[in-house]
């Protein structure tokens, strides 16, 4: 019996270690509860496979993982670590919508950068945090490759943009027109339209909830877990 339990424990540790290698994820358990740590880094990969030398987050890995975490009884909360340049809009929004729809406590922490579609991902958690040195780029929707030069194309772009604006407005404290203005600024970026926000500025505008580091994010998550356990009792 003891040998069986030991073998099972070793199997769990091996699985957890492989998960950290494959997905940049880890499960941490202490007296506060069990926290699942998910990293979203590099470029958000959509339906097109990115080159092997590009760091990416694959939506087909993250979506079922988040669904499983929501149903997993042993997981009490989720910490999302963000350092992304952006990427595929629909893949990013799919992940963001899944996080926003979770009942379990979620906290996001922007480290390095939360650019482009990384903005909706950052605000999707119940509480969003950012380190002072991190930056976030807000810009209009754009597309690579062949584009059909027709009024319908520009209308399509506008509708996608409205989806992003609506999501960010609904999941943060930034005002709709303020966010739209940040998207369309022409004097901020040298070779593009949009705005770059740094930690404190993102908080002042209401885009991110608060400034903080890793310990602050974990403290916040632990408090949310404790509150949820109290409500269940």
Coordinates of N, CA, C and O in Angstrom, one line a residue, residues 121-226:
X121 N -6.5 40.1 -22.5 CA -6.1 39.0 -21.6 C -5.7 39.5 -20.2 O -6.1 38.8 -19.2
X122 N -5.1 40.6 -20.1 CA -4.7 41.2 -18.8 C -6.0 41.5 -18.0 O -6.0 41.3 -16.8
X123 N -7.0 42.1 -18.6 CA -8.1 42.6 -17.8 C -9.2 41.5 -17.6 O -10.2 41.7 -16.9
X124 N -9.0 40.3 -18.2 CA -10.0 39.3 -18.1 C -10.1 38.6 -16.8 O -11.1 38.1 -16.4
X125 N -9.0 38.7 -16.0 CA -9.0 38.1 -14.6 C -9.9 39.0 -13.7 O -10.1 40.2 -14.0
X126 N -10.3 38.4 -12.6 CA -11.1 39.1 -11.6 C -10.4 40.3 -11.1 O -11.0 41.4 -10.8
X127 N -9.1 40.2 -10.8 CA -8.3 41.3 -10.4 C -7.0 41.3 -11.3 O -6.4 40.3 -11.5
X128 N -6.7 42.5 -11.9 CA -5.6 42.6 -12.7 C -4.5 43.5 -12.1 O -4.8 44.5 -11.4
X129 N -3.2 43.1 -12.2 CA -2.1 43.8 -11.6 C -1.0 43.9 -12.6 O -1.0 43.2 -13.6
X130 N -0.2 44.9 -12.4 CA 1.0 45.2 -13.3 C 2.2 45.7 -12.5 O 2.0 46.4 -11.5
X131 N 3.4 45.2 -12.9 CA 4.6 45.7 -12.2 C 4.9 47.1 -12.8 O 4.5 47.4 -13.9
X132 N 5.5 48.0 -12.0 CA 5.8 49.3 -12.5 C 6.5 49.4 -13.8 O 6.3 50.4 -14.6
X133 N 7.4 48.5 -14.1 CA 8.3 48.6 -15.3 C 7.6 48.0 -16.5 O 8.1 48.1 -17.7
X134 N 6.4 47.3 -16.4 CA 5.8 46.7 -17.5 C 5.1 47.8 -18.4 O 4.8 48.9 -18.0
X135 N 4.9 47.4 -19.7 CA 4.2 48.3 -20.6 C 3.1 47.6 -21.4 O 3.1 46.3 -21.5
X136 N 2.2 48.4 -21.9 CA 1.1 47.8 -22.6 C 0.8 48.7 -23.8 O 0.7 49.9 -23.7
X137 N 0.8 48.1 -25.0 CA 0.5 48.8 -26.3 C -0.9 48.7 -26.7 O -1.4 47.5 -26.8
X138 N -1.6 49.8 -26.9 CA -3.0 49.8 -27.3 C -3.0 50.4 -28.7 O -2.6 51.5 -28.9
X139 N -3.5 49.6 -29.7 CA -3.5 50.1 -31.1 C -4.7 49.5 -31.8 O -5.4 48.6 -31.4
X140 N -5.0 50.1 -33.0 CA -6.2 49.6 -33.8 C -5.9 48.2 -34.3 O -4.8 47.7 -34.3
X141 N -7.0 47.5 -34.8 CA -6.9 46.2 -35.4 C -6.2 46.3 -36.7 O -6.4 47.2 -37.5
X142 N -5.3 45.4 -37.0 CA -4.6 45.3 -38.3 C -4.5 43.9 -38.7 O -4.7 43.0 -37.9
X143 N -4.2 43.6 -40.0 CA -4.1 42.3 -40.5 C -2.9 42.2 -41.5 O -2.6 43.1 -42.2
X144 N -2.2 41.0 -41.4 CA -1.1 40.7 -42.3 C -1.7 40.0 -43.5 O -2.7 39.3 -43.5
X145 N -0.9 40.0 -44.6 CA -1.3 39.3 -45.8 C -2.1 40.1 -46.7 O -2.3 41.3 -46.6
X146 N -2.8 39.4 -47.7 CA -3.6 40.0 -48.7 C -4.9 40.5 -48.1 O -5.6 39.8 -47.3
X147 N -5.2 41.7 -48.4 CA -6.5 42.3 -47.9 C -7.3 42.8 -49.1 O -6.7 43.5 -50.0
X148 N -8.5 42.5 -49.1 CA -9.4 42.9 -50.2 C -9.8 44.4 -50.0 O -10.4 44.7 -48.9
X149 N -9.4 45.3 -50.9 CA -9.7 46.7 -50.7 C -11.1 47.0 -51.0 O -11.5 47.5 -52.1
X150 N -12.0 46.8 -50.1 CA -13.5 47.0 -50.3 C -14.0 47.6 -49.0 O -13.5 47.4 -47.9
X151 N -15.1 48.4 -49.1 CA -15.7 49.0 -47.8 C -16.0 47.9 -46.8 O -15.9 48.1 -45.6
X152 N -16.4 46.7 -47.2 CA -16.8 45.6 -46.3 C -15.6 45.2 -45.4 O -15.8 44.9 -44.3
X153 N -14.4 45.3 -46.0 CA -13.2 44.9 -45.2 C -13.0 45.9 -44.1 O -12.7 45.5 -42.9
X154 N -13.1 47.2 -44.3 CA -12.9 48.2 -43.3 C -14.1 48.1 -42.3 O -13.8 48.3 -41.1
X155 N -15.2 47.8 -42.7 CA -16.4 47.6 -41.8 C -16.1 46.4 -40.9 O -16.4 46.4 -39.7
X156 N -15.5 45.3 -41.4 CA -15.2 44.1 -40.7 C -14.1 44.4 -39.6 O -14.3 44.0 -38.4
X157 N -13.1 45.2 -40.0 CA -12.1 45.6 -39.0 C -12.7 46.4 -37.9 O -12.4 46.2 -36.7
X158 N -13.6 47.3 -38.2 CA -14.3 48.2 -37.2 C -15.1 47.3 -36.3 O -15.1 47.6 -35.1
X159 N -15.8 46.3 -36.8 CA -16.6 45.4 -35.9 C -15.7 44.6 -34.9 O -16.1 44.4 -33.8
X160 N -14.6 44.1 -35.4 CA -13.6 43.4 -34.6 C -13.1 44.3 -33.5 O -13.0 44.0 -32.3
X161 N -12.8 45.6 -33.9 CA -12.3 46.6 -32.9 C -13.3 46.8 -31.8 O -13.0 47.0 -30.7
X162 N -14.6 46.9 -32.2 CA -15.6 47.2 -31.3 C -15.8 46.0 -30.3 O -16.1 46.2 -29.1
X163 N -15.6 44.8 -30.7 CA -15.6 43.6 -29.8 C -14.5 43.8 -28.8 O -14.8 43.5 -27.6
X164 N -13.3 44.2 -29.2 CA -12.2 44.3 -28.2 C -12.5 45.5 -27.2 O -12.4 45.3 -26.0
X165 N -13.0 46.6 -27.8 CA -13.3 47.8 -26.9 C -14.4 47.4 -25.9 O -14.3 47.7 -24.7
X166 N -15.4 46.7 -26.3 CA -16.5 46.3 -25.4 C -16.0 45.4 -24.4 O -16.4 45.5 -23.2
X167 N -15.2 44.4 -24.7 CA -14.6 43.5 -23.7 C -13.8 44.2 -22.7 O -13.9 43.9 -21.5
X168 N -12.9 45.0 -23.1 CA -12.0 45.8 -22.2 C -12.8 46.7 -21.3 O -12.6 46.7 -20.1
X169 N -13.8 47.4 -21.9 CA -14.7 48.3 -21.0 C -15.4 47.4 -20.0 O -15.6 47.9 -18.8
X170 N -15.9 46.3 -20.4 CA -16.8 45.4 -19.5 C -15.9 44.8 -18.4 O -16.4 44.6 -17.3
X171 N -14.6 44.6 -18.6 CA -13.8 43.9 -17.7 C -12.7 44.7 -17.0 O -11.9 44.2 -16.3
X172 N -12.8 46.0 -17.2 CA -11.9 46.9 -16.5 C -12.7 48.2 -16.1 O -13.9 48.2 -16.2
X173 N -12.0 49.2 -15.6 CA -12.6 50.4 -15.2 C -12.3 51.6 -16.1 O -12.6 52.7 -15.8
X174 N -11.7 51.3 -17.3 CA -11.4 52.3 -18.2 C -12.7 52.7 -19.0 O -13.5 51.8 -19.3
X175 N -12.9 54.0 -19.3 CA -14.0 54.4 -20.0 C -13.9 54.1 -21.5 O -12.8 54.1 -22.1
X176 N -15.0 53.8 -22.2 CA -15.0 53.4 -23.6 C -14.3 54.4 -24.5 O -13.4 54.0 -25.3
X177 N -14.6 55.6 -24.3 CA -14.1 56.7 -25.2 C -12.6 56.9 -24.9 O -11.8 57.2 -25.8
X178 N -12.2 56.7 -23.7 CA -10.8 56.9 -23.3 C -10.0 55.8 -24.0 O -8.9 56.1 -24.5
X179 N -10.5 54.6 -23.9 CA -9.8 53.5 -24.5 C -9.7 53.6 -26.1 O -8.7 53.4 -26.7
X180 N -10.8 54.1 -26.6 CA -10.8 54.3 -28.1 C -9.8 55.4 -28.5 O -9.1 55.3 -29.5
X181 N -9.7 56.4 -27.7 CA -8.8 57.5 -27.9 C -7.3 57.0 -27.8 O -6.5 57.4 -28.6
X182 N -7.1 56.2 -26.9 CA -5.7 55.6 -26.8 C -5.4 54.8 -28.0 O -4.2 54.8 -28.5
X183 N -6.3 54.1 -28.5 CA -6.1 53.2 -29.7 C -5.7 54.1 -30.9 O -4.9 53.7 -31.8
X184 N -6.3 55.3 -31.1 CA -6.2 56.0 -32.3 C -5.3 57.2 -32.2 O -5.3 58.1 -33.1
X185 N -4.5 57.3 -31.2 CA -3.5 58.4 -31.0 C -2.5 58.4 -32.1 O -2.0 57.3 -32.5
X186 N -2.1 59.5 -32.7 CA -1.2 59.6 -33.8 C 0.2 60.2 -33.4 O 1.1 60.2 -34.2
X187 N 0.3 60.6 -32.2 CA 1.5 61.3 -31.7 C 2.4 60.5 -30.7 O 3.4 61.0 -30.3
X188 N 2.0 59.3 -30.5 CA 2.7 58.5 -29.4 C 3.7 57.6 -30.0 O 4.8 57.4 -29.5
X189 N 3.4 56.9 -31.1 CA 4.2 55.9 -31.7 C 4.9 56.4 -33.0 O 4.2 57.1 -33.8
X190 N 6.1 56.1 -33.2 CA 6.8 56.7 -34.4 C 6.4 56.1 -35.7 O 6.3 56.8 -36.7
X191 N 6.1 54.8 -35.7 CA 5.7 54.2 -37.0 C 4.4 53.5 -36.9 O 4.1 52.6 -37.7
X192 N 3.5 54.0 -36.1 CA 2.2 53.3 -35.9 C 1.2 54.2 -35.2 O 1.6 55.3 -34.8
X193 N 0.0 53.8 -35.1 CA -1.1 54.6 -34.4 C -1.3 53.8 -33.1 O -1.4 52.6 -33.1
X194 N -1.5 54.5 -32.0 CA -1.8 53.9 -30.8 C -1.1 54.5 -29.6 O -0.5 55.6 -29.7
X195 N -1.0 53.8 -28.5 CA -0.4 54.4 -27.3 C 0.3 53.3 -26.5 O 0.0 52.1 -26.6
X196 N 1.4 53.7 -25.8 CA 2.1 52.8 -24.9 C 1.9 53.3 -23.5 O 2.1 54.5 -23.2
X197 N 1.4 52.4 -22.7 CA 1.1 52.7 -21.3 C 2.1 51.9 -20.4 O 2.3 50.8 -20.6
X198 N 2.6 52.6 -19.4 CA 3.5 51.9 -18.4 C 2.7 51.7 -17.1 O 1.5 52.2 -17.0
X199 N 3.2 50.9 -16.2 CA 2.5 50.4 -15.1 C 1.5 51.4 -14.4 O 0.3 51.2 -14.4
X200 N 2.1 52.4 -13.8 CA 1.3 53.4 -13.1 C 0.2 54.1 -13.9 O -0.9 54.3 -13.5
X201 N 0.6 54.4 -15.2 CA -0.3 55.0 -16.1 C -1.5 54.2 -16.4 O -2.7 54.6 -16.5
X202 N -1.3 52.9 -16.6 CA -2.4 51.9 -16.9 C -3.3 51.8 -15.7 O -4.6 51.7 -15.9
X203 N -2.8 51.9 -14.5 CA -3.7 51.9 -13.3 C -4.5 53.2 -13.2 O -5.7 53.2 -12.9
X204 N -3.8 54.3 -13.4 CA -4.5 55.6 -13.3 C -5.6 55.8 -14.3 O -6.7 56.4 -14.0
X205 N -5.5 55.2 -15.5 CA -6.5 55.2 -16.5 C -7.7 54.2 -16.2 O -8.7 54.3 -16.9
X206 N -7.5 53.3 -15.3 CA -8.5 52.3 -15.0 C -8.4 51.1 -15.8 O -9.3 50.2 -15.7
X207 N -7.4 51.0 -16.6 CA -7.2 49.8 -17.5 C -6.9 48.6 -16.6 O -7.4 47.5 -16.8
X208 N -5.9 48.8 -15.7 CA -5.5 47.7 -14.8 C -5.9 48.1 -13.3 O -5.9 49.3 -13.0
X209 N -6.2 47.2 -12.5 CA -6.7 47.5 -11.2 C -5.7 48.1 -10.2 O -6.0 49.0 -9.5
X210 N -4.5 47.5 -10.2 CA -3.5 48.0 -9.2 C -2.1 47.6 -9.6 O -1.8 46.7 -10.4
X211 N -1.1 48.4 -9.0 CA 0.3 48.1 -9.2 C 0.7 47.0 -8.2 O 0.1 47.0 -7.0
X212 N 1.5 46.1 -8.6 CA 2.0 45.1 -7.6 C 2.9 44.1 -8.3 O 3.1 44.1 -9.5
X213 N 3.6 43.3 -7.4 CA 4.5 42.3 -7.9 C 4.0 40.9 -7.6 O 2.8 40.8 -7.3
X214 N 4.8 39.9 -7.6 CA 4.4 38.5 -7.4 C 3.8 38.3 -6.1 O 2.7 37.7 -6.0
X215 N 4.4 38.8 -5.0 CA 3.9 38.6 -3.7 C 2.5 39.3 -3.5 O 1.6 38.7 -2.8
X216 N 2.3 40.4 -4.1 CA 1.1 41.2 -4.0 C 0.0 40.4 -4.8 O -1.2 40.2 -4.3
X217 N 0.3 39.8 -5.9 CA -0.7 39.0 -6.7 C -1.1 37.8 -5.9 O -2.3 37.4 -5.9
X218 N -0.1 37.1 -5.3 CA -0.4 35.9 -4.5 C -1.2 36.2 -3.3 O -2.2 35.5 -2.9
X219 N -0.9 37.3 -2.6 CA -1.6 37.7 -1.4 C -3.1 38.0 -1.8 O -4.0 37.6 -1.1
X220 N -3.3 38.7 -2.9 CA -4.6 39.0 -3.4 C -5.4 37.7 -3.7 O -6.6 37.6 -3.3
X221 N -4.7 36.8 -4.4 CA -5.4 35.5 -4.8 C -5.7 34.7 -3.5 O -6.8 34.1 -3.4
X222 N -4.8 34.7 -2.6 CA -5.1 33.9 -1.3 C -6.3 34.5 -0.6 O -7.1 33.8 0.0
X223 N -6.4 35.8 -0.6 CA -7.5 36.5 0.1 C -8.8 36.1 -0.6 O -9.8 35.9 0.1
X224 N -8.8 36.1 -1.9 CA -10.0 35.8 -2.7 C -10.4 34.3 -2.5 O -11.6 34.0 -2.3
X225 N -9.4 33.4 -2.4 CA -9.7 32.0 -2.1 C -10.3 31.8 -0.7 O -11.3 31.1 -0.6
X226 N -9.7 32.5 0.3 CA -10.2 32.5 1.6 C -11.7 33.0 1.7 O -12.6 32.4 2.4

